[in-house]
Amino acid sequence: IIMNVVILLQNKYNETGGKKMFSNIVYLLLLTDQELSYDEYSQDFCIGFFLTQKQAEETARYYLKNIEGFCEYDCTYRIVEKVIADNPSQITPEWIWIVQGWNINEYFDETDITESDCFVSHRRAKSVLHRMQRTFQRTEWALDHHKIGTLNWCEGFVRV
């Protein structure tokens, strides 16, 4: 069933041939386990980046009704608009880069998360990573590459 969601999203993307003009906004879908979240920590699952808010919402609803863990526990979703900062021609990208930094607390949870806009260029994202490392005091950093419309978390989860 997950594969059908991926194929559906990919078909919508392929209809444009990856060349359609768009607004330089992508939508990051995060699902959150409310029960495992607390004051400064949110147990988030990064599901993926989407071209439209509607695609992200449809995917969230599907996960909350059908995917193990998400449908069984007190989970919610949020969709974050992310700007693509280095796409002046406004061509729909197939891939984006994002920089994130965070600290690890005494419970080994990721806290104090900071993140960049999105980028189509690895070079630009790497430059922003170096600038953010000089600006923000974080113990961990990541420069991540995401394919638009691809589901990053497909298996669901169980609590032990």
C-alpha angles and dihedrals in degrees: 000000000000089000089056090055091050092047092047091051092044091051090052088052094046092052087072093045087229089280103093118125113246141169100266091250125119126183122235114206116209124179115202129204100218095194093057094044123091142167104315098006131076119189096223130176114204103220098177151278121282137192094228136034088230092060090050093048093048090050092048092051090048092051094046091053102036117019120090113256096010092067095039102049136049097279129158133180138224131191118213121200108226123194119223099223102190105045106099093160089056094223113162105256124221093206135026135192126218133183122218133179129186146161128233117232129210090275091054091249123141111250139165091038117188124182140182133230115270124269136198091205122072089203093057092045091051090051090052090048090058092047092049091049089057092045104042129048104226130150096213133041135183135187104200132191119208131185110223111248095014116127111233097189112044106148102065118219144256129210118235 
